[in-house]
Coordinates of C-alpha atoms in Angstrom, one line a residue:
X296 CA 153.4 -65.6 20.3
X297 CA 151.0 -66.8 23.2
X298 CA 148.8 -69.3 22.3
X299 CA 146.1 -69.0 24.7
X300 CA 145.2 -65.3 23.4
X301 CA 141.6 -67.1 22.3
X302 CA 140.9 -69.3 25.0
X303 CA 137.3 -67.7 25.8
X304 CA 136.4 -69.8 22.5
X305 CA 135.7 -73.1 23.9
X306 CA 136.7 -74.8 20.2
X307 CA 139.6 -73.5 20.3
X308 CA 140.3 -73.9 24.0
X309 CA 139.7 -77.8 23.8
X310 CA 142.1 -77.9 20.1
X311 CA 144.6 -76.2 22.5
X312 CA 144.4 -78.3 25.4
X313 CA 144.4 -81.4 22.6
X314 CA 147.7 -80.2 21.3
X315 CA 149.0 -79.8 24.7
X316 CA 148.0 -83.1 25.3
X317 CA 149.5 -84.5 22.2
X318 CA 152.9 -82.7 22.1
X319 CA 153.2 -84.1 26.2
X320 CA 152.3 -87.0 25.0
X321 CA 155.0 -87.5 22.5
X322 CA 157.5 -86.4 25.5
X323 CA 156.5 -89.4 27.6
X324 CA 156.8 -91.7 24.7
X325 CA 160.2 -90.3 23.8
X326 CA 161.2 -91.0 27.1
X327 CA 162.7 -87.3 27.4
X328 CA 159.8 -87.2 30.3
X329 CA 160.8 -90.6 32.6
X330 CA 157.8 -92.9 33.7
X331 CA 157.2 -91.8 37.6
X332 CA 158.7 -88.2 37.0
X333 CA 156.6 -85.1 38.0
X334 CA 155.2 -82.7 35.8
X335 CA 155.6 -79.8 36.7
X336 CA 152.7 -77.6 35.1
X337 CA 154.6 -74.1 35.2
X338 CA 157.5 -75.8 32.9
X339 CA 155.4 -76.7 30.4
X340 CA 153.5 -73.9 30.1
X341 CA 156.7 -71.8 29.8
X342 CA 157.8 -74.8 27.0
X343 CA 155.0 -74.0 25.0
X344 CA 153.6 -70.7 25.7
X345 CA 150.8 -71.7 27.1
X346 CA 148.7 -70.9 30.0
X347 CA 148.8 -73.0 33.0
X348 CA 145.7 -74.0 32.7
X349 CA 146.3 -75.3 29.2
X350 CA 149.0 -78.0 31.0
X351 CA 146.6 -78.8 33.6
X352 CA 143.8 -79.6 31.4
X353 CA 146.2 -81.5 29.1
X354 CA 147.4 -83.2 32.0
X355 CA 143.8 -84.4 32.6
X356 CA 143.4 -86.2 29.1
X357 CA 146.9 -87.6 29.8
X358 CA 145.2 -89.3 32.7
X359 CA 142.3 -90.3 30.9
X360 CA 144.4 -92.3 28.5
X361 CA 146.7 -93.8 30.9
X362 CA 149.9 -91.8 30.5
X363 CA 149.8 -90.2 33.9
X364 CA 148.9 -90.3 37.0
X365 CA 146.9 -87.9 39.5
X366 CA 146.2 -88.4 43.2
X367 CA 144.1 -85.9 44.8
X368 CA 145.5 -82.2 45.1
X369 CA 149.2 -83.8 44.0
X370 CA 151.2 -83.3 41.2
X371 CA 150.8 -85.5 37.7
X372 CA 153.3 -87.9 37.1
X373 CA 154.3 -90.1 34.4
X374 CA 152.7 -93.7 35.0
X375 CA 155.5 -95.9 36.2
X376 CA 154.9 -99.8 36.6
X377 CA 157.0 -102.0 38.1
X378 CA 157.1 -105.7 37.3
X379 CA 155.1 -106.7 40.5
X380 CA 152.0 -104.3 39.5
X381 CA 152.4 -105.2 35.8
X382 CA 151.7 -109.7 37.2
X383 CA 149.1 -108.4 39.6
X384 CA 147.2 -106.4 36.8
X385 CA 147.3 -109.4 34.9
X386 CA 146.2 -111.5 37.7
X387 CA 143.1 -109.4 38.3
X388 CA 142.4 -109.3 34.6
X389 CA 142.3 -112.3 34.0
X390 CA 139.0 -112.7 36.6
X391 CA 137.6 -109.8 35.3
X392 CA 138.1 -111.2 31.4
X393 CA 137.1 -114.3 32.6
X394 CA 134.0 -113.3 33.9
X395 CA 133.4 -111.3 31.1
X396 CA 133.4 -114.8 28.6
X397 CA 131.5 -116.6 31.3
X398 CA 128.5 -114.0 30.6
X399 CA 128.9 -113.6 27.2
X400 CA 129.0 -117.8 26.5
X401 CA 125.9 -117.8 29.1
X402 CA 124.1 -115.2 26.8
X403 CA 124.6 -116.5 23.9
X404 CA 125.9 -113.2 23.2
X405 CA 127.2 -111.9 19.1
X406 CA 130.5 -111.4 18.8
X407 CA 130.8 -109.9 15.5
X408 CA 132.1 -106.6 16.6
X409 CA 135.4 -109.1 17.8
X410 CA 135.7 -110.2 14.7
X411 CA 135.7 -106.4 13.3
X412 CA 138.3 -105.6 16.1
X413 CA 140.3 -108.9 15.3
X414 CA 140.8 -108.1 11.9
X415 CA 141.6 -104.3 13.0
X416 CA 144.5 -106.4 15.1
X417 CA 145.5 -108.6 12.3
X418 CA 145.7 -105.1 9.7
X419 CA 147.6 -103.1 11.9
X420 CA 149.7 -105.8 12.4
X421 CA 150.6 -106.6 9.0
X422 CA 151.0 -102.5 8.3
X423 CA 153.4 -102.7 11.2
X424 CA 151.9 -99.7 12.8
X425 CA 153.0 -100.1 16.4
X426 CA 150.6 -97.7 17.8
X427 CA 147.6 -98.4 16.0
X428 CA 148.2 -102.7 16.8
X429 CA 148.6 -101.8 20.7
X430 CA 145.3 -99.3 20.4
X431 CA 143.4 -101.9 18.6
X432 CA 144.3 -105.0 21.0
X433 CA 143.2 -102.2 23.7
X434 CA 139.7 -101.7 22.0
X435 CA 139.6 -105.7 21.9
X436 CA 139.8 -106.7 25.2
X437 CA 137.5 -103.5 26.2
X438 CA 134.6 -104.3 23.8
X439 CA 134.7 -108.0 25.4
X440 CA 134.5 -106.5 29.3
X441 CA 131.8 -103.8 27.7
X442 CA 129.8 -106.7 26.1
X443 CA 128.1 -107.9 29.0
X444 CA 126.2 -104.5 29.9
X445 CA 127.8 -104.7 33.6
X446 CA 128.9 -101.2 34.0
X447 CA 131.0 -102.6 37.5
X448 CA 132.9 -105.0 35.5
X449 CA 132.9 -102.6 32.8
X450 CA 135.0 -99.9 34.9
X451 CA 137.0 -102.0 36.9
X452 CA 138.3 -103.2 33.2
X453 CA 138.7 -100.0 31.9
X454 CA 140.8 -99.2 35.2
X455 CA 143.4 -101.7 34.7
X456 CA 143.5 -102.2 31.0
X457 CA 143.9 -98.3 30.3
X458 CA 147.1 -97.9 32.2
X459 CA 148.2 -100.9 31.0
X460 CA 148.2 -100.7 27.7
X461 CA 149.6 -96.8 27.5
X462 CA 152.8 -98.7 30.0
X463 CA 152.8 -101.1 27.4
X464 CA 153.0 -98.1 24.4
X465 CA 155.8 -96.3 26.3
X466 CA 158.1 -99.4 26.8
X467 CA 157.6 -100.2 23.1
X468 CA 158.2 -97.5 21.6
X469 CA 161.3 -97.1 23.9
X470 CA 162.3 -100.2 23.1
X471 CA 162.1 -100.0 19.3
X472 CA 160.0 -103.0 19.1
X473 CA 158.5 -104.2 15.9
X474 CA 155.0 -105.6 15.7
X475 CA 155.9 -109.6 15.8
X476 CA 155.1 -110.1 19.4
X477 CA 151.7 -109.2 19.1
X478 CA 151.6 -111.4 15.7
X479 CA 152.5 -113.7 17.8
X480 CA 149.3 -113.3 19.6
X481 CA 146.9 -113.3 17.2
X482 CA 146.4 -117.1 17.7
X483 CA 145.1 -116.6 21.2
X484 CA 142.8 -113.6 20.6
X485 CA 141.1 -116.2 17.4
X486 CA 140.6 -118.4 20.5
X487 CA 139.3 -115.8 22.4
X488 CA 136.2 -115.5 19.5
X489 CA 136.0 -119.2 18.8
X490 CA 135.3 -120.4 22.7
X491 CA 133.2 -117.8 23.2
X492 CA 131.4 -118.5 19.9
X493 CA 130.6 -122.2 21.7
X494 CA 128.5 -120.6 24.3
X495 CA 130.0 -123.3 27.0
X496 CA 130.4 -120.7 29.6
X497 CA 133.2 -122.5 32.2
X498 CA 135.1 -123.7 29.6
X499 CA 135.2 -119.8 28.0
X500 CA 136.1 -118.3 31.8
X501 CA 138.8 -120.7 32.2
X502 CA 140.4 -120.3 28.6
X503 CA 140.4 -116.1 29.1
X504 CA 142.3 -117.0 32.6
X505 CA 144.9 -119.1 30.8
X506 CA 145.1 -116.9 28.0
X507 CA 145.4 -113.8 30.0
X508 CA 148.5 -115.8 31.9
X509 CA 149.8 -116.3 28.5
X510 CA 149.8 -112.9 27.4
X511 CA 151.3 -112.0 30.9
X512 CA 154.6 -114.1 30.1
X513 CA 154.8 -112.7 26.8
X514 CA 155.0 -109.1 27.9
X515 CA 157.4 -109.9 30.8
X516 CA 159.5 -111.7 28.5
X517 CA 159.5 -109.0 25.8
X518 CA 159.8 -106.3 28.5
X519 CA 163.1 -108.2 29.8
X520 CA 164.9 -107.6 26.5

């Protein structure tokens, strides 16, 4: 049966592309489509019994989620980050999150939302849900980048964090990691909130740069296993 019969209905079409995106995401997380591999729309349209446009729309969803890269006029490929890419991302991320921390401390912004996000991380670690842990850690850091209401900071931060955490999930699932590496980082997330609450802008910025460097070393250590 062809799944695209009701494509004229927007709700049905929306559900279809979300379903295709979810199935392709599971193919990526299971490494059945390898990092750097081209995703041929026609092949997966035939595989899933859908129209090629549904696969294309699903790939747009996965690109927004960071799992897929799509250059202008080029085929989609599964995200692939080398060790040097990871290092460079964390270096710039440290600067951006440091800036966000400085602005938050300067303006004495409330961090209640970060407290809630921290509780989500802790709860996910406690339940052993790896996907939920990585998702909640990403939300914590995106909240911090969004808090100063600087659209340039938010956008550049998102461009770094979304693919970074997508790749983190890909690596963690393939390596069958448990949540313990993130459990060991809970104290660092607690430290971030505590230093923001102190209101010392310089200290907040320097702390975030330092903490991000610790996150980098932890990531490289885990992925080298």
